[in-house]
CSV table of C-alpha atoms (C1' of nucleotides) in Angstrom, one decimal:
chain,number,residue,atom,x,y,z
A,12,MET,CA,74.7,-82.1,0.0
A,13,SER,CA,78.0,-83.5,0.7
A,14,GLU,CA,78.9,-86.7,2.3
A,15,GLU,CA,80.2,-84.8,5.3
A,16,ASN,CA,76.7,-84.2,6.1
A,17,TYR,CA,76.0,-87.8,6.5
A,18,ARG,CA,79.0,-88.4,8.7
A,19,ASP,CA,77.6,-86.0,11.2
A,20,LEU,CA,74.6,-88.0,11.7
A,21,SER,CA,73.9,-89.1,15.2
A,22,HIS,CA,74.6,-92.7,15.8
A,23,HIS,CA,71.9,-95.0,16.8
A,24,ASP,CA,71.0,-98.6,16.7
A,25,HIS,CA,69.7,-100.2,13.6
A,26,PRO,CA,66.0,-100.9,13.6
A,27,PHE,CA,66.8,-104.5,13.1
A,28,GLY,CA,69.0,-104.7,16.1
A,29,TYR,CA,72.5,-104.4,14.7
A,30,ASP,CA,75.1,-102.8,16.7
A,31,HIS,CA,75.8,-100.0,14.3
A,32,HIS,CA,73.8,-100.0,11.2
A,33,GLU,CA,72.7,-96.6,10.4
A,34,ILE,CA,70.5,-95.7,7.5
A,35,ILE,CA,71.8,-92.4,6.6
A,36,GLN,CA,70.1,-91.9,3.3
A,37,SER,CA,67.4,-93.4,1.3
A,38,SER,CA,65.9,-92.4,-2.0
A,39,PHE,CA,62.3,-92.8,-2.8
A,40,PRO,CA,60.7,-92.1,-6.1
A,41,PHE,CA,58.3,-90.0,-4.1
A,42,PHE,CA,61.0,-87.7,-2.9
A,43,SER,CA,62.8,-87.2,-6.1
A,44,ASP,CA,64.3,-84.0,-5.1
A,45,ASN,CA,64.4,-84.8,-1.5
A,46,PRO,CA,66.6,-87.5,-0.3
A,47,PHE,CA,65.3,-88.8,3.0
A,48,VAL,CA,68.1,-88.0,5.3
A,49,TYR,CA,68.2,-88.4,9.0
A,50,ASN,CA,69.2,-85.3,11.0
A,51,GLN,CA,69.2,-83.4,7.8
A,52,PRO,CA,66.9,-80.5,7.1
A,53,VAL,CA,64.9,-81.4,4.0
A,54,ALA,CA,65.5,-78.8,1.4
A,55,PRO,CA,62.5,-77.5,-0.4
A,56,PRO,CA,62.5,-78.0,-4.1
A,57,LYS,CA,63.3,-75.1,-6.3
A,58,ASN,CA,60.4,-73.4,-8.0
A,59,GLN,CA,58.2,-76.3,-7.6
A,60,GLN,CA,55.9,-77.9,-5.2
A,61,TRP,CA,56.6,-81.4,-4.0
A,62,LEU,CA,53.3,-82.8,-4.8
A,63,ASP,CA,49.8,-81.9,-5.9
A,64,PRO,CA,47.6,-82.2,-2.8
A,65,SER,CA,45.0,-83.7,-4.9
A,66,TYR,CA,47.0,-86.8,-5.1
A,67,ASN,CA,46.4,-88.9,-2.1
A,68,MET,CA,47.8,-92.4,-2.2
A,69,SER,CA,49.4,-94.7,0.3
A,70,PHE,CA,52.9,-95.8,0.5
A,71,THR,CA,51.6,-99.3,0.1
A,72,ASP,CA,49.7,-98.4,-3.0
A,73,CYS,CA,52.8,-96.9,-4.6
A,74,LEU,CA,55.1,-99.8,-3.8
A,75,HIS,CA,52.6,-102.5,-4.5
A,76,GLY,CA,52.0,-101.1,-7.9
A,77,SER,CA,48.4,-100.2,-7.5
A,78,VAL,CA,49.3,-96.7,-8.5
A,79,ASP,CA,50.4,-96.0,-11.9
A,80,TYR,CA,53.9,-94.6,-11.8
A,81,LYS,CA,53.2,-92.1,-14.4
A,82,THR,CA,50.6,-90.7,-12.1
A,83,LEU,CA,53.0,-91.0,-9.3
A,84,SER,CA,55.7,-89.2,-11.1
A,85,ARG,CA,53.3,-86.5,-12.1
A,86,ALA,CA,52.1,-86.3,-8.5
A,87,PHE,CA,55.6,-85.8,-7.2
A,88,ASP,CA,56.8,-83.8,-10.1
A,89,MET,CA,59.3,-86.5,-10.9
A,90,SER,CA,61.4,-86.0,-13.9
A,91,CYS,CA,62.4,-89.2,-15.4
A,92,SER,CA,62.6,-88.1,-18.9
A,93,PRO,CA,66.0,-88.5,-20.6
A,94,SER,CA,66.3,-84.7,-20.9
A,95,SER,CA,65.6,-84.1,-17.3
A,96,PRO,CA,68.4,-82.7,-15.2
A,97,ILE,CA,67.2,-84.8,-12.4
A,98,ASP,CA,67.6,-87.8,-14.5
A,99,ASP,CA,71.0,-86.7,-15.4
A,100,ASN,CA,71.8,-86.7,-11.8
A,101,LEU,CA,70.3,-90.0,-11.5
A,102,LYS,CA,72.6,-91.4,-14.1
A,103,LYS,CA,75.5,-89.7,-12.4
A,104,ALA,CA,74.5,-91.1,-9.1
A,105,GLY,CA,74.0,-94.4,-10.7
A,106,VAL,CA,70.9,-95.2,-8.7
A,107,GLY,CA,68.4,-95.2,-11.4
A,108,GLU,CA,70.3,-97.5,-13.7
A,109,SER,CA,72.8,-98.9,-11.3
A,110,ALA,CA,73.9,-97.8,-8.0
A,111,GLY,CA,77.0,-95.8,-8.0
A,112,THR,CA,79.3,-94.6,-5.2
A,113,ALA,CA,78.0,-93.0,-2.1
A,114,GLU,CA,79.9,-90.0,-3.1
A,115,ASN,CA,77.8,-89.7,-6.2
A,116,LEU,CA,74.7,-90.4,-4.2
A,117,SER,CA,75.6,-87.8,-1.8
A,118,THR,CA,76.8,-85.1,-4.1
A,119,ALA,CA,74.1,-85.5,-6.5
A,120,ASN,CA,71.3,-83.1,-5.8
A,121,SER,CA,68.9,-85.7,-6.5
A,122,SER,CA,69.5,-89.2,-5.3
A,123,VAL,CA,66.2,-90.6,-6.3
A,124,SER,CA,66.2,-94.2,-7.4
A,125,CYS,CA,63.3,-94.1,-9.7
A,126,SER,CA,64.2,-95.5,-13.0
A,127,SER,CA,62.3,-94.3,-16.0
A,128,ASN,CA,60.3,-97.3,-16.5
A,129,GLU,CA,56.6,-97.4,-17.5
A,130,GLY,CA,55.5,-97.9,-14.0
A,131,ALA,CA,54.7,-100.5,-11.4
A,132,GLY,CA,51.6,-101.5,-13.4
A,133,ASP,CA,53.9,-103.3,-15.7
A,134,GLU,CA,55.1,-105.6,-13.0
A,135,GLU,CA,52.9,-108.3,-14.3
A,136,SER,CA,54.4,-108.1,-17.8
A,137,ALA,CA,57.8,-108.1,-16.2
A,138,LYS,CA,56.9,-111.1,-14.2
A,139,SER,CA,55.4,-112.9,-17.2
A,140,GLU,CA,58.5,-112.3,-19.1
A,141,LYS,CA,60.6,-113.7,-16.3
A,142,GLU,CA,58.3,-116.7,-16.0
A,143,LYS,CA,58.5,-117.4,-19.6
A,144,GLN,CA,62.3,-117.6,-19.6
A,145,PRO,CA,62.6,-121.1,-18.2
A,146,GLN,CA,60.2,-122.4,-20.8
A,147,GLY,CA,62.1,-120.7,-23.5
A,148,ARG,CA,65.2,-122.5,-22.5
A,149,GLU,CA,63.6,-125.8,-22.9
A,150,ASP,CA,62.5,-125.1,-26.4
A,151,GLY,CA,64.8,-127.1,-28.5
A,152,ASP,CA,68.5,-127.9,-28.5
A,153,GLU,CA,69.3,-124.6,-30.0
A,154,GLU,CA,68.2,-122.8,-27.0
A,155,LYS,CA,69.9,-125.3,-24.7
A,156,SER,CA,73.2,-124.6,-26.3
A,157,LYS,CA,73.0,-121.0,-25.4
A,158,LYS,CA,73.8,-120.1,-21.8
A,159,VAL,CA,71.6,-117.1,-21.7
A,160,ASN,CA,68.2,-117.0,-23.3
A,161,LYS,CA,67.6,-114.3,-25.8
A,162,PRO,CA,64.2,-112.7,-26.1
A,163,LYS,CA,62.8,-113.2,-29.6
A,164,LYS,CA,61.4,-109.8,-29.8
A,165,LYS,CA,63.5,-106.8,-29.1
A,166,GLU,CA,61.5,-105.2,-26.3
A,167,LYS,CA,62.7,-102.5,-24.1
A,168,ARG,CA,63.4,-104.0,-20.8
A,169,ILE,CA,61.0,-102.8,-18.1
A,170,ARG,CA,62.5,-102.0,-14.8
A,171,GLU,CA,60.9,-102.0,-11.5
A,172,PRO,CA,61.1,-98.8,-9.4
A,173,ARG,CA,64.1,-98.7,-7.2
A,174,PHE,CA,64.9,-97.5,-3.8
A,175,ALA,CA,68.4,-96.9,-2.6
A,176,PHE,CA,69.6,-96.8,1.0
A,177,LEU,CA,72.8,-95.7,2.5
A,178,THR,CA,73.5,-97.6,5.6
A,179,LYS,CA,76.4,-97.5,8.0
A,180,SER,CA,77.2,-101.1,8.6
A,181,GLU,CA,80.1,-103.5,8.8
A,182,ILE,CA,78.0,-106.1,7.2
A,183,ASP,CA,77.3,-106.0,3.5
A,184,HIS,CA,74.1,-107.9,3.4
A,185,LEU,CA,71.7,-106.4,5.9
A,186,GLU,CA,69.0,-108.4,7.3
A,187,ASP,CA,65.6,-106.9,6.4
A,188,GLY,CA,63.3,-109.7,7.3
A,189,TYR,CA,63.1,-111.2,3.8
A,190,ARG,CA,65.0,-114.1,2.5
A,191,TRP,CA,67.4,-113.4,-0.3
A,192,ARG,CA,69.4,-115.5,-2.6
A,193,LYS,CA,72.6,-114.2,-4.1
A,194,TYR,CA,72.7,-114.7,-7.9
A,195,GLY,CA,75.6,-112.6,-8.9
A,196,GLN,CA,78.5,-110.5,-8.1
A,197,LYS,CA,80.2,-107.9,-10.2
A,198,ALA,CA,83.2,-105.7,-9.8
A,199,VAL,CA,82.2,-102.1,-9.9
A,200,LYS,CA,84.0,-99.6,-12.0
A,201,ASN,CA,86.2,-97.2,-10.0
A,202,SER,CA,85.5,-99.2,-6.8
A,203,PRO,CA,87.5,-101.9,-5.1
A,204,TYR,CA,84.3,-103.3,-3.7
A,205,PRO,CA,82.2,-105.7,-5.6
A,206,ARG,CA,78.4,-105.3,-6.0
A,207,SER,CA,76.4,-108.3,-5.0
A,208,TYR,CA,73.0,-109.1,-6.5
A,209,TYR,CA,70.2,-110.7,-4.5
A,210,ARG,CA,66.8,-112.0,-5.4
A,211,CYS,CA,63.9,-112.7,-3.0
A,212,THR,CA,63.7,-116.4,-2.5
A,213,TYR,CA,59.9,-116.4,-2.2
A,214,GLN,CA,58.2,-118.1,-5.1
A,215,LYS,CA,57.0,-115.7,-7.8
A,216,CYS,CA,58.4,-112.8,-6.0
A,217,SER,CA,60.5,-110.8,-8.3
A,218,VAL,CA,62.0,-108.3,-5.9
A,219,LYS,CA,65.7,-107.9,-6.3
A,220,LYS,CA,68.3,-105.9,-4.6
A,221,HIS,CA,72.0,-105.2,-5.0
A,222,VAL,CA,74.5,-104.2,-2.3
A,223,GLU,CA,77.8,-102.5,-2.6
A,224,ARG,CA,80.1,-100.4,-0.4
A,225,SER,CA,80.8,-96.8,-0.8
A,226,VAL,CA,84.1,-96.0,-2.3
A,227,LYS,CA,84.6,-92.9,-0.2
A,228,ASP,CA,83.3,-94.3,3.0
A,229,PRO,CA,83.7,-98.1,3.1
A,230,SER,CA,81.7,-98.2,6.3
A,231,THR,CA,78.7,-97.2,4.2
A,232,VAL,CA,76.6,-99.9,2.5
A,233,ILE,CA,74.5,-98.9,-0.5
A,234,THR,CA,71.5,-101.1,-0.8
A,235,THR,CA,69.2,-100.7,-3.8
A,236,TYR,CA,65.9,-102.5,-3.9
A,237,GLU,CA,64.0,-103.1,-7.1
A,238,GLY,CA,60.4,-104.2,-7.2
A,239,GLN,CA,57.7,-104.9,-4.7
A,240,HIS,CA,57.3,-108.0,-2.6
A,241,ASN,CA,54.0,-109.8,-3.2
A,242,HIS,CA,54.1,-111.7,0.1
A,243,GLN,CA,54.4,-111.1,3.8
A,244,CYS,CA,57.7,-110.7,5.5
A,245,PRO,CA,59.0,-114.1,6.5
A,246,ALA,CA,60.4,-112.7,9.6
A,247,THR,CA,57.0,-111.6,10.7
A,248,LEU,CA,55.6,-115.0,9.9
A,249,ARG,CA,58.2,-116.5,12.1
A,250,GLY,CA,56.9,-114.5,14.9
A,251,ASN,CA,59.5,-111.8,15.2
A,252,ALA,CA,62.1,-114.4,16.0
A,253,ALA,CA,64.8,-113.6,18.6
A,254,GLY,CA,63.8,-110.0,18.8
A,255,MET,CA,65.7,-109.4,15.6
A,256,PHE,CA,63.2,-106.9,14.3
A,257,SER,CA,61.6,-103.9,15.8
A,258,PRO,CA,58.1,-104.1,17.0
A,259,PHE,CA,57.2,-101.6,14.3
A,260,LEU,CA,58.6,-103.7,11.6
A,261,ALA,CA,56.8,-106.8,12.9
A,262,SER,CA,53.5,-105.1,13.1
A,263,ALA,CA,53.9,-103.1,9.9
A,264,SER,CA,54.9,-106.1,8.0
A,265,VAL,CA,51.7,-107.8,8.5
A,266,GLY,CA,49.6,-107.2,5.5
A,267,GLN,CA,51.7,-104.2,4.6
A,268,SER,CA,54.8,-106.1,3.9
A,269,PHE,CA,57.7,-104.6,2.1
A,270,PRO,CA,57.0,-101.0,2.0
A,271,GLN,CA,56.5,-100.7,5.7
A,272,ALA,CA,59.5,-102.8,6.2
A,273,LEU,CA,61.4,-100.3,4.2
A,274,LEU,CA,59.9,-97.5,6.0
A,275,ALA,CA,60.8,-99.2,9.2
A,276,GLN,CA,64.4,-99.2,8.1
A,277,LEU,CA,64.2,-95.5,7.7
A,278,LEU,CA,63.0,-94.9,11.2
A,279,PRO,CA,65.5,-93.6,13.6
A,280,PRO,CA,65.9,-96.2,16.3
A,281,ASN,CA,65.9,-93.7,19.0
A,282,THR,CA,62.2,-93.7,18.4
A,283,GLY,CA,62.1,-97.2,19.5
A,284,GLY,CA,60.7,-98.1,16.1
A,285,ASP,CA,57.7,-95.9,16.7
A,286,PRO,CA,57.1,-94.1,13.4
A,287,THR,CA,54.8,-91.6,15.1
A,288,SER,CA,57.5,-89.9,17.0
A,289,ILE,CA,60.5,-89.1,14.8
A,290,VAL,CA,62.1,-86.1,16.3
A,291,HIS,CA,65.5,-84.9,15.6
A,292,GLN,CA,66.9,-83.0,18.5
A,293,ASP,CA,69.4,-81.1,16.3
A,294,LEU,CA,66.7,-79.6,14.2
A,295,PRO,CA,64.3,-76.8,14.8
A,296,PRO,CA,60.8,-78.0,15.4
A,297,GLN,CA,59.6,-76.8,12.0
A,298,GLN,CA,62.2,-79.0,10.3
A,299,GLN,CA,61.7,-82.0,12.3
A,300,LEU,CA,60.2,-84.9,10.5
A,301,GLN,CA,57.1,-86.3,12.0
A,302,LEU,CA,55.8,-89.5,10.6
A,303,PRO,CA,52.3,-90.6,11.1
A,304,ASP,CA,50.9,-93.9,12.1
A,305,TYR,CA,52.2,-96.8,10.1
A,306,GLY,CA,53.9,-94.5,7.7
A,307,LEU,CA,51.3,-94.3,5.1
A,308,LEU,CA,52.7,-92.4,2.3
A,309,GLN,CA,49.6,-90.3,2.0
A,310,ASP,CA,50.2,-89.0,5.5
A,311,LEU,CA,53.9,-88.9,5.2
A,312,VAL,CA,53.7,-87.0,1.9
A,313,THR,CA,51.0,-84.7,3.2
A,314,SER,CA,53.3,-83.9,6.0
A,315,PHE,CA,56.0,-83.0,3.6
A,316,GLY,CA,53.7,-81.2,1.4
A,317,ASN,CA,52.2,-79.1,4.0
A,318,LYS,CA,55.5,-78.1,5.2
A,319,GLN,CA,56.7,-77.1,1.8
A,320,GLN,CA,53.7,-75.3,0.6
A,321,PRO,CA,53.8,-71.6,1.2
B,5,DC,C1',70.6,-133.8,-0.1
B,6,DG,C1',68.5,-129.5,-0.8
B,7,DA,C1',69.6,-124.7,-0.4
B,8,DT,C1',72.8,-121.2,-1.0
B,9,DT,C1',77.0,-119.1,-2.7
B,10,DT,C1',80.7,-118.5,-6.1
B,11,DT,C1',82.2,-117.5,-10.4
B,12,DG,C1',83.0,-117.2,-15.3
B,13,DA,C1',80.4,-116.4,-19.3
B,14,DC,C1',77.0,-114.2,-21.9
B,15,DC,C1',73.6,-110.5,-23.1
B,16,DA,C1',71.7,-105.7,-23.4
B,17,DG,C1',72.1,-101.0,-23.4
B,18,DC,C1',74.6,-97.0,-24.0
B,19,DG,C1',78.1,-93.8,-25.5
B,20,DC,C1',81.6,-92.8,-28.8
C,22,DG,C1',80.1,-100.9,-35.4
C,23,DC,C1',82.8,-101.3,-31.3
C,24,DG,C1',83.9,-101.3,-26.6
C,25,DC,C1',82.6,-100.8,-22.0
C,26,DT,C1',79.7,-101.8,-18.1
C,27,DG,C1',75.7,-103.4,-15.6
C,28,DG,C1',72.9,-107.2,-15.0
C,29,DT,C1',71.8,-112.1,-15.3
C,30,DC,C1',72.4,-117.0,-15.9
C,31,DA,C1',73.8,-121.5,-14.6
C,32,DA,C1',77.3,-125.0,-13.5
C,33,DA,C1',80.2,-126.0,-9.8
C,34,DA,C1',81.4,-125.6,-5.2
C,35,DT,C1',80.1,-125.1,-0.6
C,36,DC,C1',77.2,-125.2,3.4
C,37,DG,C1',74.0,-126.8,6.9
DNA sequence: CGATTTTGACCAGCGC
DNA sequence: GCGCTGGTCAAAATCG
């Protein structure tokens, strides 16, 4: 899949109301071999089924960590092992460990953003580790002298699952309904554009994201989310202020929060934010993506699975 | 004045 | 072990 494919995508309004923000690709751990691309036929995986029909879980379950990611990976035949060719692609694409260029994302057969962590079930441990940090810094002058706290025990750092989006936008930091605080910026190798690091400002919410521009196509913004929100979308709580957000996002965000908000971002705005009627006119009916009510993964995936199974 | 951004420094992990 | 790079911290600056 080349980046040219993405350029041919039909233009549409961003679900959040921007003039020209176009989500042209996202990568979910659920679709490890199948980047979610608008107006792009979804290629079936080679020699494998996408999922075991016996697995039936919701999008929310997955992103909120109620589903073990080992199970999830097994369900979707994800290959996150170091020897996996998919993982190699991930590393090349830089999404799993760090977002790379859009070129990499596009050319890599797999643009999944799943990092090979031990699953969302470890979110608590990750959080606890994070929450312990400030305390550790107060422990004695020795710790104070160091700018960055060092964990006493050498534990392999646990990463949250990641989701990468390619978005056509002039704006780097896309509004997604949540409040973010920038905590860092780094120059990216082989790229003139820096990568910005953001953290959700909500208390005890450990969700992070980083944003960078594609080298090959500067109009494309690569946004990589990490973790799951443990709270409702502030934009929703504000009552869908100023019509910034699609009706779907507003409704989906209630109780469903982050995952649905993400899904909302994926929805072609020509559907008016209605997830139930995603139809690409350029595609034959059998290849058109139909999303069910509220984008529950179980339905979504079932839809994929049914299509792909012989 | 609190919240947010900027920015240089530091750390961890990985490849060689 | 060393160097490179991604990721994070935290003080200073800036903003509203």
